[in-house]
Tab-separated table of C-alpha atoms and ligand atoms in Angstrom:
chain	number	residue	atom	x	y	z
A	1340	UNK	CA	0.042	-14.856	-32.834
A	1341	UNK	CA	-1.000	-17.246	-29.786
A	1342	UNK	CA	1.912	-18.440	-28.115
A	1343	UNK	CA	-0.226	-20.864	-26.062
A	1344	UNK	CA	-1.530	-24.339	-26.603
A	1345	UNK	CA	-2.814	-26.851	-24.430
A	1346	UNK	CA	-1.437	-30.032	-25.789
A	1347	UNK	CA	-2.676	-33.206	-23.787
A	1348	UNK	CA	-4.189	-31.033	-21.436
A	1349	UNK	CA	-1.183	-29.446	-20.233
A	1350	UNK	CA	-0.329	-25.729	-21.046
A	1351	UNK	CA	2.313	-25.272	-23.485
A	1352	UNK	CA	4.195	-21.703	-24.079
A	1353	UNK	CA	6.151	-21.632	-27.503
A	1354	UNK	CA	5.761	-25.511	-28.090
A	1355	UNK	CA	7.670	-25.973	-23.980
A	1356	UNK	CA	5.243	-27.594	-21.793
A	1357	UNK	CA	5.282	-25.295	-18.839
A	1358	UNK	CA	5.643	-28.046	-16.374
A	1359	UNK	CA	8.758	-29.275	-17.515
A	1360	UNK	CA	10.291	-25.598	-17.041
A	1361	UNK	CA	9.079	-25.527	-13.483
A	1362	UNK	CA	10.819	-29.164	-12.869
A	1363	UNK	CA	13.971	-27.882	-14.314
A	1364	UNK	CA	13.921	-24.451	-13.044
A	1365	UNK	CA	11.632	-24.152	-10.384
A	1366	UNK	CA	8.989	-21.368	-9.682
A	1367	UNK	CA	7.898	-18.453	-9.884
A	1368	UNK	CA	9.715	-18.173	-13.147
A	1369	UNK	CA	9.552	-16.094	-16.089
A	1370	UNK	CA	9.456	-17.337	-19.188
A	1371	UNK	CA	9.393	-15.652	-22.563
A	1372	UNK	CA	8.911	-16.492	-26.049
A	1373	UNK	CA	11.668	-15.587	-28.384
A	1374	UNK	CA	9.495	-16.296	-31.532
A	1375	UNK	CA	6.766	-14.143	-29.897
A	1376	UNK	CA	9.062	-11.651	-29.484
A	1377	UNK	CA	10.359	-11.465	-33.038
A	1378	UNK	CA	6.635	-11.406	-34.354
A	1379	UNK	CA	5.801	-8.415	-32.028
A	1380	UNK	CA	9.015	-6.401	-33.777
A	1381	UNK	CA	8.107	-7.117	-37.253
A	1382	UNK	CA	4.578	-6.298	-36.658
A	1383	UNK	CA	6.099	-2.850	-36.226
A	1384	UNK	CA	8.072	-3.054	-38.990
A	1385	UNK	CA	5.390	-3.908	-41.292
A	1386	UNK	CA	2.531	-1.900	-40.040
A	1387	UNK	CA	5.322	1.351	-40.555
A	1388	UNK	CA	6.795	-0.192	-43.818
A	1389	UNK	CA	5.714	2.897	-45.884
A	1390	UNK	CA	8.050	5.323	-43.262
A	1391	UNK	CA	11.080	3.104	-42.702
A	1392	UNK	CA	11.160	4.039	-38.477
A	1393	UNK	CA	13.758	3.212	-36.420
A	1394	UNK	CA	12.209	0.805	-33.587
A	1395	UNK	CA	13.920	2.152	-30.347
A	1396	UNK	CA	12.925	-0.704	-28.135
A	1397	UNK	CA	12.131	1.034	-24.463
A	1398	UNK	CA	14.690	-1.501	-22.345
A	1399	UNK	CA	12.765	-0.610	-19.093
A	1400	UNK	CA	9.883	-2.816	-20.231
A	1401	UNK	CA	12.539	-5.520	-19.791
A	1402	UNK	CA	16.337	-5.329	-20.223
A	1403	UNK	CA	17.208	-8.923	-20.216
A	1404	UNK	CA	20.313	-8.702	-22.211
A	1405	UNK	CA	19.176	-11.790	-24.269
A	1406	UNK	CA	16.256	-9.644	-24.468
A	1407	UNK	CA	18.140	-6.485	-25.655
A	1408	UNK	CA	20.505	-8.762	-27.859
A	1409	UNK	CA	17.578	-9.925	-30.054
A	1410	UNK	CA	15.773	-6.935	-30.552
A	1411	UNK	CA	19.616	-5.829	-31.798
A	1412	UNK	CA	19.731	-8.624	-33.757
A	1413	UNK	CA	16.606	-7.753	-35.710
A	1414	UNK	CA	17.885	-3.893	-36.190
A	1415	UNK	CA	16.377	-2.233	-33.289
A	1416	UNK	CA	17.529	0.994	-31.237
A	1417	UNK	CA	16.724	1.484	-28.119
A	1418	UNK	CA	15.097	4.137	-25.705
A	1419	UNK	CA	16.504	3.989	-22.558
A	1420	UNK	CA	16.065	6.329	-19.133
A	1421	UNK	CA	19.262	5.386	-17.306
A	1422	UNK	CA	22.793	5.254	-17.435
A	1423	UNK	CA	22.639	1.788	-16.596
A	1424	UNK	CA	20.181	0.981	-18.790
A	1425	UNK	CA	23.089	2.601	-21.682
A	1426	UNK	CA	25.311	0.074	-20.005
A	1427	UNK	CA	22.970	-3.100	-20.812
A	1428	UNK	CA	22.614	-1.966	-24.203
A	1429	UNK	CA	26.126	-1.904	-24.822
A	1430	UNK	CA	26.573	-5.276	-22.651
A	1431	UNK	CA	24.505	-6.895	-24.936
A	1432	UNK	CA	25.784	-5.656	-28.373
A	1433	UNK	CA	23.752	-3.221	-29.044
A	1434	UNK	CA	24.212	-0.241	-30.841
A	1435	UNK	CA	25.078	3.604	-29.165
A	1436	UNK	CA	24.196	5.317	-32.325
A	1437	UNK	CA	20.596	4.132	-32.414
A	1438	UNK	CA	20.368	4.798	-28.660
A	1439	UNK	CA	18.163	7.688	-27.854
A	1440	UNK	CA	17.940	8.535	-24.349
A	1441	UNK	CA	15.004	10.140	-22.348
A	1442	UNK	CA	14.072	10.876	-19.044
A	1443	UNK	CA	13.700	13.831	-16.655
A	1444	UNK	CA	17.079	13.709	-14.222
A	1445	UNK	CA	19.979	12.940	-16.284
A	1446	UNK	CA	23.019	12.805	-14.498
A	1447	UNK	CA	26.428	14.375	-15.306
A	1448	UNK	CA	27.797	11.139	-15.371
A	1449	UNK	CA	25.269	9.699	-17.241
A	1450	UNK	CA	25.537	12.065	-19.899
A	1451	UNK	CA	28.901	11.957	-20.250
A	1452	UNK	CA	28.596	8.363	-20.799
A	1453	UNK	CA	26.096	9.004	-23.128
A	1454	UNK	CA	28.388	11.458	-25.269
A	1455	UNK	CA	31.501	9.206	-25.258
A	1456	UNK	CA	30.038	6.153	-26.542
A	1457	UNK	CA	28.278	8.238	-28.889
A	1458	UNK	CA	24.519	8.007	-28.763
A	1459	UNK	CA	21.874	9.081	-30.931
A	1460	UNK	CA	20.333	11.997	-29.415
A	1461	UNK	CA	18.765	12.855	-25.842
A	1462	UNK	CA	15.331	13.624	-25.578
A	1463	UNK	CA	15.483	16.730	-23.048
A	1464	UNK	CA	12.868	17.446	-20.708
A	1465	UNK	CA	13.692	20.663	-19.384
A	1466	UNK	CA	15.930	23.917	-20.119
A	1467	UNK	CA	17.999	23.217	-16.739
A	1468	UNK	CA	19.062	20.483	-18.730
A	1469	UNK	CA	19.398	21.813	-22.123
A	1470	UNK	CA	22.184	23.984	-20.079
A	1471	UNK	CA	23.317	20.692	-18.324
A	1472	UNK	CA	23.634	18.474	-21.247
A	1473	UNK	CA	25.659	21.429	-22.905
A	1474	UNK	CA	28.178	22.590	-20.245
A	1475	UNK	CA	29.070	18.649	-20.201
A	1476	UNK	CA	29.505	18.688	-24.066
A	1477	UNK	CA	31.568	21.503	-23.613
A	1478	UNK	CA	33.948	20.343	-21.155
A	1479	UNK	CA	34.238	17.224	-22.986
A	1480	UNK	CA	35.265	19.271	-26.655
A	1481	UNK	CA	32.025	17.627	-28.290
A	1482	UNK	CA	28.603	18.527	-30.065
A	1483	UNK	CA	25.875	16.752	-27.951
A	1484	UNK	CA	22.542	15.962	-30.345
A	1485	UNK	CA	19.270	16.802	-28.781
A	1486	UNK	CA	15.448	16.342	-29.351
A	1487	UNK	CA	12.924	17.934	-27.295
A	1488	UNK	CA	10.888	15.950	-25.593
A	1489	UNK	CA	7.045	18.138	-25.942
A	1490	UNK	CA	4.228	17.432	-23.762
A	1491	UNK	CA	1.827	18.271	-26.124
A	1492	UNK	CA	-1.370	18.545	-23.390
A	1493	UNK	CA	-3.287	15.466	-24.877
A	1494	UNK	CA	-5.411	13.041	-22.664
A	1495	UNK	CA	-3.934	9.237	-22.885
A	1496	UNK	CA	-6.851	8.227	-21.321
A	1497	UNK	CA	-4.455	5.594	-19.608
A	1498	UNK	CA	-4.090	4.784	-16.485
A	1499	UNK	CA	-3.377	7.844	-14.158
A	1500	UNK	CA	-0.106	6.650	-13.094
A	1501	UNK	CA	1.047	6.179	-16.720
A	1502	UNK	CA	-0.078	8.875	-18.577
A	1503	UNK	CA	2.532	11.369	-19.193
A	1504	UNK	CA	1.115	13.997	-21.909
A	1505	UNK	CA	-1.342	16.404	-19.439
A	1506	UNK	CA	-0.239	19.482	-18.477
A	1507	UNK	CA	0.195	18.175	-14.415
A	1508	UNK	CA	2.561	15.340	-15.492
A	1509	UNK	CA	6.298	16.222	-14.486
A	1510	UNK	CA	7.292	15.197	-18.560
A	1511	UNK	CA	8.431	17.188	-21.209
A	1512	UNK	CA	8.482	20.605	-22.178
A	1513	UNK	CA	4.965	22.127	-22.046
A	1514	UNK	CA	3.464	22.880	-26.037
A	1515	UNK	CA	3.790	26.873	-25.233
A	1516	UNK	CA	7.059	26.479	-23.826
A	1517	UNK	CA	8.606	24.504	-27.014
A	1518	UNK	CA	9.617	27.497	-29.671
A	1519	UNK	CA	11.361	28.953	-26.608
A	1520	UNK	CA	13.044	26.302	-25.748
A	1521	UNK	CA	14.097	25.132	-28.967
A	1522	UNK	CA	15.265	28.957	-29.608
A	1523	UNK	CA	17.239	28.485	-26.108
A	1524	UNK	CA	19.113	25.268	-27.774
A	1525	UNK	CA	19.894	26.676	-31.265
A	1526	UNK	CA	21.742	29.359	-29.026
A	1527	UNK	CA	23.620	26.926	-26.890
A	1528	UNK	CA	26.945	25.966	-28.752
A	1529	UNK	CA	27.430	22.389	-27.594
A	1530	UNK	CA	23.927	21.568	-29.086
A	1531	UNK	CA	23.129	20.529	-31.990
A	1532	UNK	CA	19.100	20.413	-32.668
A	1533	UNK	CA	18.645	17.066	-34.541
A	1534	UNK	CA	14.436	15.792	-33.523
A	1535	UNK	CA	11.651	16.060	-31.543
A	1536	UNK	CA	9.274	13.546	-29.447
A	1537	UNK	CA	6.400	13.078	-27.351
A	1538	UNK	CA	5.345	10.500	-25.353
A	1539	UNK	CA	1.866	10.736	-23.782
A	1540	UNK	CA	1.355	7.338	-22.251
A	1541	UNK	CA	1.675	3.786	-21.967
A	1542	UNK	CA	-0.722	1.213	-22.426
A	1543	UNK	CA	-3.505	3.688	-24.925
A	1544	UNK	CA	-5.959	0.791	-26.387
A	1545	UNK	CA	-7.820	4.158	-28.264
A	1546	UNK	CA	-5.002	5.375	-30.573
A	1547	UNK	CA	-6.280	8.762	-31.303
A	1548	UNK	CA	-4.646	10.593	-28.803
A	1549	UNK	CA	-1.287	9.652	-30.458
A	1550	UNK	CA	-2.382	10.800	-33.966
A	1551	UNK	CA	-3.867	13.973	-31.620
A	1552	UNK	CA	0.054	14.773	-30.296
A	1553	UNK	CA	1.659	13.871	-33.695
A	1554	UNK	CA	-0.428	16.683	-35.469
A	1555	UNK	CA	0.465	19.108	-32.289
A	1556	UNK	CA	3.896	18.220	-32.609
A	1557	UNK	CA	4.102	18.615	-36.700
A	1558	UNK	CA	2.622	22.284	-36.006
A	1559	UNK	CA	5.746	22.978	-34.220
A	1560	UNK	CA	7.801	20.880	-36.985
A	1561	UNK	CA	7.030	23.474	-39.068
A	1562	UNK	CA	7.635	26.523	-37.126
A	1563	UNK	CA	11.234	25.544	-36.462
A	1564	UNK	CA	11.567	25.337	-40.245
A	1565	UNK	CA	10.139	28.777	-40.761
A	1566	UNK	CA	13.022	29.859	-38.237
A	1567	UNK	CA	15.676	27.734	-40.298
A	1568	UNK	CA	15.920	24.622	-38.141
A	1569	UNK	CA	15.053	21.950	-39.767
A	1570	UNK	CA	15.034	18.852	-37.535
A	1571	UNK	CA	16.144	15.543	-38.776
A	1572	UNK	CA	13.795	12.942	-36.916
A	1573	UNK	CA	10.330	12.814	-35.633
A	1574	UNK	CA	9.484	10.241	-32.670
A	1575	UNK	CA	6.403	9.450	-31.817
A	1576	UNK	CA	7.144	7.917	-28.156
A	1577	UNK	CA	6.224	4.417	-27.140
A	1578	UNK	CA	4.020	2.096	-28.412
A	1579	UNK	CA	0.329	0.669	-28.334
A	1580	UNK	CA	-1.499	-0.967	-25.424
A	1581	UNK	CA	-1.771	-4.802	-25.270
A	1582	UNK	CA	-4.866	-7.093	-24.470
A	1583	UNK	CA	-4.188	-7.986	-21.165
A	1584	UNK	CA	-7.971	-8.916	-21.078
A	1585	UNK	CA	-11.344	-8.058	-22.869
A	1586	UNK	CA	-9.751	-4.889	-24.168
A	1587	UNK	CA	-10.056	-4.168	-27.633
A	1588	UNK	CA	-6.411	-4.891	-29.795
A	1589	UNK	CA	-5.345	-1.703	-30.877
A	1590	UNK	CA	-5.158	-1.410	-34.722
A	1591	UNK	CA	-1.678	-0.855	-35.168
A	1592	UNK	CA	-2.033	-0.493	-39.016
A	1593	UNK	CA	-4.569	2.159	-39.095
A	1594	UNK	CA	-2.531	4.095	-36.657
A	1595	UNK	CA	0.483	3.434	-39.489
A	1596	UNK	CA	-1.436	4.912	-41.373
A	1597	UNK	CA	-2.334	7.898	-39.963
A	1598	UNK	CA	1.393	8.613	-39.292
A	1599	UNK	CA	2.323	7.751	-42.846
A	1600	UNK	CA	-0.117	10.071	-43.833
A	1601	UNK	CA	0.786	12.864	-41.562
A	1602	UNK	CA	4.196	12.779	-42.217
A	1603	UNK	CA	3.909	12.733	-46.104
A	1604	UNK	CA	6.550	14.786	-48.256
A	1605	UNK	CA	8.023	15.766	-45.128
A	1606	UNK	CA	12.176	14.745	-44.614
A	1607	UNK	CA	12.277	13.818	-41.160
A	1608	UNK	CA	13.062	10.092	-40.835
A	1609	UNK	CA	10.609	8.497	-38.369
A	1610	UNK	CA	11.654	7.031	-34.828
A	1611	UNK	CA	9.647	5.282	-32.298
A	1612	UNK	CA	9.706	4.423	-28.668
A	1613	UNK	CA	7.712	1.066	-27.866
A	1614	UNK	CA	8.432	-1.072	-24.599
A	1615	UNK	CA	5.112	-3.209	-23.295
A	1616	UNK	CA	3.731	-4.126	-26.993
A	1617	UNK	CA	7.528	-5.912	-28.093
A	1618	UNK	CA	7.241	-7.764	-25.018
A	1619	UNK	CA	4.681	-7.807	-22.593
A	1620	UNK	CA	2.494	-10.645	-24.628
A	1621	UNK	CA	5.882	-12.497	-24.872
A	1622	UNK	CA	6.213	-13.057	-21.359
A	1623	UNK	CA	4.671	-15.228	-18.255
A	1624	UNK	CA	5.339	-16.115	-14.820
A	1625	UNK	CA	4.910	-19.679	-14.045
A	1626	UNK	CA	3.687	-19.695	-10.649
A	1627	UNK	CA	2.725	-22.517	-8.177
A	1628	UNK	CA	0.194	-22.837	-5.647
A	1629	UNK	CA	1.048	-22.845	-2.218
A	1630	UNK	CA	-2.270	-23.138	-0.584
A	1631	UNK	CA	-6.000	-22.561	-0.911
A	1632	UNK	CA	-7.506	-20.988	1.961
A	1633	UNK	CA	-10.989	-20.741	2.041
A	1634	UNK	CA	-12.649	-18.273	4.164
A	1635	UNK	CA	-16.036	-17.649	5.446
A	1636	UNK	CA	-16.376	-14.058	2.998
A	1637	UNK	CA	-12.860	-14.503	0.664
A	1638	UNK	CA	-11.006	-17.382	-0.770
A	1639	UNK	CA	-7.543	-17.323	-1.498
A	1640	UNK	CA	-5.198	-18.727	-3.910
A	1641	UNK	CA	-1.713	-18.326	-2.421
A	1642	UNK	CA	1.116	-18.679	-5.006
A	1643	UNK	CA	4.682	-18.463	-4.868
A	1644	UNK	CA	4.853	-15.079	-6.865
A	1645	UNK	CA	4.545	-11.960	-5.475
A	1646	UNK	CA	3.682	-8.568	-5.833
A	1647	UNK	CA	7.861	-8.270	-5.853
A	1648	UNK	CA	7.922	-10.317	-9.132
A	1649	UNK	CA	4.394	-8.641	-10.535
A	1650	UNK	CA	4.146	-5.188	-9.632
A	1651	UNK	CA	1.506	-4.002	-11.341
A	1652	UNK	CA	-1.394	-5.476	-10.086
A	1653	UNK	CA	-0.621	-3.443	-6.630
A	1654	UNK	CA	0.736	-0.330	-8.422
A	1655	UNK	CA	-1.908	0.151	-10.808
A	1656	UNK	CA	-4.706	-2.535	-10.188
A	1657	UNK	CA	-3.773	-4.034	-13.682
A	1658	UNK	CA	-5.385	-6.733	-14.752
A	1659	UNK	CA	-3.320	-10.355	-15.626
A	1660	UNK	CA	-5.371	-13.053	-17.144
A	1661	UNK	CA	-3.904	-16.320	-14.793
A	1662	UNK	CA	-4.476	-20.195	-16.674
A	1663	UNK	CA	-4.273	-23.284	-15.000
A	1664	UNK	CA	-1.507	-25.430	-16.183
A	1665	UNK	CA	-2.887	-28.658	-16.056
A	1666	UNK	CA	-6.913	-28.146	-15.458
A	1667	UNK	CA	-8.950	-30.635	-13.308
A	1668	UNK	CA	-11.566	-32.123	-14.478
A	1669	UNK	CA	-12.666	-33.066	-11.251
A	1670	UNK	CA	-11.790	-30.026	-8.597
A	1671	UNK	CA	-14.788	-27.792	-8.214
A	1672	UNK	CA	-13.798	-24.026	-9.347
A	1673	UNK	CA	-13.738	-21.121	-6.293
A	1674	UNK	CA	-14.222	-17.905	-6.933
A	1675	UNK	CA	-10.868	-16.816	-5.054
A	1676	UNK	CA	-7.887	-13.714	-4.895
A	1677	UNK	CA	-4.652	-14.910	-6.155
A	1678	UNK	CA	-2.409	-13.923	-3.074
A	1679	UNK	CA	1.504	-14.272	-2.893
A	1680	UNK	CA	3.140	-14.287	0.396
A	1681	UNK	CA	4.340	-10.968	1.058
A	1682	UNK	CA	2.690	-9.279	4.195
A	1683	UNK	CA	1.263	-6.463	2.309
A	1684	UNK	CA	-2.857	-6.826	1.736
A	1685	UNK	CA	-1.368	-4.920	-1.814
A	1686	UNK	CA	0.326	-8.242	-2.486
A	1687	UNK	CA	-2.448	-9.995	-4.892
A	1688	UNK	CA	-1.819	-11.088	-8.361
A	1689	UNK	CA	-5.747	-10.985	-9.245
A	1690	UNK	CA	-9.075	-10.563	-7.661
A	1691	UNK	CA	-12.291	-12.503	-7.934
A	1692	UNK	CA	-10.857	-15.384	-10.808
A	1693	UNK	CA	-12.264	-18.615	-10.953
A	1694	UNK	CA	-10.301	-20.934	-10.335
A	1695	UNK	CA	-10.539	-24.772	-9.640
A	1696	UNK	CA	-7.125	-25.923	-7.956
A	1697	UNK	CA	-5.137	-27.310	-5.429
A	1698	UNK	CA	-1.525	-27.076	-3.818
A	1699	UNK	CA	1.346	-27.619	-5.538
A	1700	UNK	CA	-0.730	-26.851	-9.237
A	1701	UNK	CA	1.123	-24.352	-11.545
A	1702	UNK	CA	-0.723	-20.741	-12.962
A	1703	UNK	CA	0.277	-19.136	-15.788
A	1704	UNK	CA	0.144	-15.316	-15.062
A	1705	UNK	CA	0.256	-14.143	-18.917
A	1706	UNK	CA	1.300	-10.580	-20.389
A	1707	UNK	CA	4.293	-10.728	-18.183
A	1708	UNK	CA	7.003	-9.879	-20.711
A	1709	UNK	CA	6.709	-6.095	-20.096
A	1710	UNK	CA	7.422	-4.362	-16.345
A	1711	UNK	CA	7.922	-7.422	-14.787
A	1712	UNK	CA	11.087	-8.471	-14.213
A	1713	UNK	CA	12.390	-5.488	-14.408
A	1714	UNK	CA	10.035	-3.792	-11.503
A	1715	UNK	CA	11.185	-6.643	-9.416
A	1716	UNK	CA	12.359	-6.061	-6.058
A	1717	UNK	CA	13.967	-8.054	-3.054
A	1718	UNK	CA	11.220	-6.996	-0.339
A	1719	UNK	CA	10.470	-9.793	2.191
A	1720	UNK	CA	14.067	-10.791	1.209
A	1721	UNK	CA	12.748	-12.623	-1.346
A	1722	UNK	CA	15.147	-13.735	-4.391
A	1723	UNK	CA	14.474	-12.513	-7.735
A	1724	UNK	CA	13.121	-15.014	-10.050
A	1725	UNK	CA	14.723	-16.888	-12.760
A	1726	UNK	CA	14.324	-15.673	-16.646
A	1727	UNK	CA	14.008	-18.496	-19.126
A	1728	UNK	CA	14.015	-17.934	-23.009
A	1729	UNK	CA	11.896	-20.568	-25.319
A	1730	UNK	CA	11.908	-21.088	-28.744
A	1731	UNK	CA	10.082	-23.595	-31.186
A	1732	UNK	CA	10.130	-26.215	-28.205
A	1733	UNK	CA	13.606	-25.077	-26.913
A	1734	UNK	CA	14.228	-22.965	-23.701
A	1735	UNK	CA	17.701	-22.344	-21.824
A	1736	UNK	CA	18.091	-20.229	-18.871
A	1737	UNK	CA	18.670	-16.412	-19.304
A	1738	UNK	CA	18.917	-15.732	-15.874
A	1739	UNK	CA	19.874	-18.031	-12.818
A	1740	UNK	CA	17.385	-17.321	-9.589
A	1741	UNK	CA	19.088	-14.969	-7.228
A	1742	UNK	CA	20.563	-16.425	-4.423
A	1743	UNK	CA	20.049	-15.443	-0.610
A	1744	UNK	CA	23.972	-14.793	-0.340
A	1745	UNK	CA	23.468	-12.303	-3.350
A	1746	UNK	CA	20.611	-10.250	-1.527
A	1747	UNK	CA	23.131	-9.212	1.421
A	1748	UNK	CA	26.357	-9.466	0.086
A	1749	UNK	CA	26.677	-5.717	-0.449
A	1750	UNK	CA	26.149	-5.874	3.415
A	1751	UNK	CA	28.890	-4.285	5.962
A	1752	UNK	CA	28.302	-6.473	9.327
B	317	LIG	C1	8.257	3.882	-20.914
B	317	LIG	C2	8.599	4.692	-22.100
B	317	LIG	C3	8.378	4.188	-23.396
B	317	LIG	C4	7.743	2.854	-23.661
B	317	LIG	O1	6.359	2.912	-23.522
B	317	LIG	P1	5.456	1.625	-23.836
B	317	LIG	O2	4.090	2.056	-23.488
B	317	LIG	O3	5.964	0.513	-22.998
B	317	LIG	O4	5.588	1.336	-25.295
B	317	LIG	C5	8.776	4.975	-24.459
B	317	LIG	N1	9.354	6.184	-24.277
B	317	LIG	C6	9.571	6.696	-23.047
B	317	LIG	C7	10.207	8.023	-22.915
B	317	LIG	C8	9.189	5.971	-21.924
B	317	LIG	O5	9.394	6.490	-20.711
């Protein structure tokens, strides 16, 4: 689905012309696209049709409680890494017994949370916390459910920073380690062994690898049964990459497929994990343009988003393809950075684009849906940007724009 049109020569997002939400709203602003966002879930839920998965939706792509609601709405779980992330989930409606939870430091208060409200399972990461996660279970009278969380050795080919299946990455239990591990939790008594996951990376446009760690993972499926523990669910971690650019869309169906097949005749019901591809494409920040300062080697674009708004670019030197709003006919086009006004030379939106504007245009920096908002920070003491939800022509605010009062208020003077 394209959730853009240029309609009179203006961009539109969703059927909303994006200059009306910077009138109303003001900039930088996200704005996401509810229908987009409902296509991207059933996409899932077709392509895995044959295998019935729960979709845990990973909230730290963006937690947005309208966000979380919908993705409720439509029958998702969720994955989430964080107490408070538990929290929005249950702020917004959403259900603890589809909740798994992963990530390597749990908290005792976190997991306690986790066991009163009742969620699905935790993915565990280590055997310190096997023995955590039980001593709090025990204390509290209960049973928690567990999944180990393998690191089945497999290349992502991913970005460094987000590729978590190699041996080096702090994630999961290594593949040798698992039968051990999983022998350490069936003697545990708070425990009670209900899965297994992986996740080896985010963003993987070559889908292999995942069919790679599935396979690894099954071998190990099957030992456990040979030893009398059967597990009840297999989850297969996050989701595929997204076409930020010229990068190939990743055939979700043929990697349906390949799961479907692998996990023929067996009982475990199927979960998944995805974050970036339910949102990211669903997402941009309307942006406007300060100045353009041309320079004798360099010209800039300087916007009034940030590298606090739009991590990425400066954390992994991701790529975000950037429209003009309302093109010019009759500006000529510079090849320029897109700069925001942090003091950090790490603060660019995009290198050598083409761009032909002036002050006060708006840019549409697309695939901004996933690890956006929610990597946003306050540095420069900047406020954090408004959230807007359209649908169909229709947009209302989801979040106001932080206020200065709101950045210091937690203050002692
Ligand atoms: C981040 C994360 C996900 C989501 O990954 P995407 O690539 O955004 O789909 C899923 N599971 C875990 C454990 C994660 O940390």
């Amino acid at each position: 689905m394209n959730s853009y049109q240029y309609s009179n020569n203006v961009l539109h997002f969703d059927g909303v012309a994006l200059p009306t939400l910077a009138q109303e709203y003001g900039t930088p602003l996200y704005v996401y696209s509810e229908t987009a966002l409902t296509t991207a879930f059933q996409s899932y839920e077709q392509a895995f049709a044959a295998n019935q998965p729960l979709i845990c939706y990973a909230v730290k792509a963006n937690g947005n409680l309208n966000v979380l609601k919908h993705f409720a709405a439509l029958g998702a779980g969720f994955d989430i890494v964080s107490g408070g992330e538990l929290q929005r989930v249950l702020a917004a409606g959403g259900d603890a017994s589809k909740v798994i939870f992963s990530g390597v430091g749990k908290s005792i208060d976190e997991i306690q949370l986790a066991l009163q409200v009742g969620v699905k399972c935790f993915n565990v990461e280590s055997l310190p916390e096997l023995d955590r996660i039980n001593a709090v279970a025990a204390e509290l009278g209960m049973t928690a459910p567990i999944s180990l969380r393998i690191n089945p050795d497999v290349d992502a080919q991913t970005h460094p920073y987000i590729s978590t299946g190699l041996k080096e990455n702090k994630f999961g239990i290594a593949f040798v380690d698992a039968m051990g591990a999983y022998r350490h939790a069936a003697a545990l008594p708070n425990l009670r062994i209900v899965g297994i996951d992986c996740h080896i990376g985010s963003q993987l446009i070559d889908l292999s690898p995942l069919a790679e760690a599935l396979e690894r993972l099954l071998v190990l499926v099957d030992q456990l049964a040979a030893e009398g523990i059967v597990l009840q669910h297999i989850d297969i971690g996050g989701g595929v990459g997204i076409v930020y650019n010229d990068e190939a869309q990743p055939d979700l169906q043929a990697y349906a497929d390949t799961v479907a097949r692998l996990l023929a005749g067996r009982p475990q019901h199927l979960v998944m994990e995805p974050g970036r591809s339910l949102v990211g494409n669903a997402g941009v920040l309307l942006t406007q343009v300060e100045f353009v300062k041309v320079g004798e080697s360099k010209n800039f674009v300087i916007v009034d988003a940030a590298m606090n708004d739009l991590m990425r670019p400066a954390l992994y030197q991701a790529y975000h393809a950037i429209a003009e709003v309302a093109p010019h006919a009759d500006v000529p086009a510079v090849l320029a950075d897109v700069v925001g006004p942090i003091c950090e030379t790490g603060d660019f939106l995009a290198k050598d684009r083409e761009l032909a504007v002036v002050a006060g245009d708006l840019l549409a920096v697309k695939s901004a849906g996933a690890y956006a908002a929610s990597m946003a920070s306050n540095y420069n003491t900047r406020t954090r940007a408004a959230e807007v939800m359209v649908k169909a022509g229709a947009h209302r605010l989801i979040r106001r724009r932080e206020t200065l009062s709101d950045l210091w208020k937690d203050e002692i003077l």
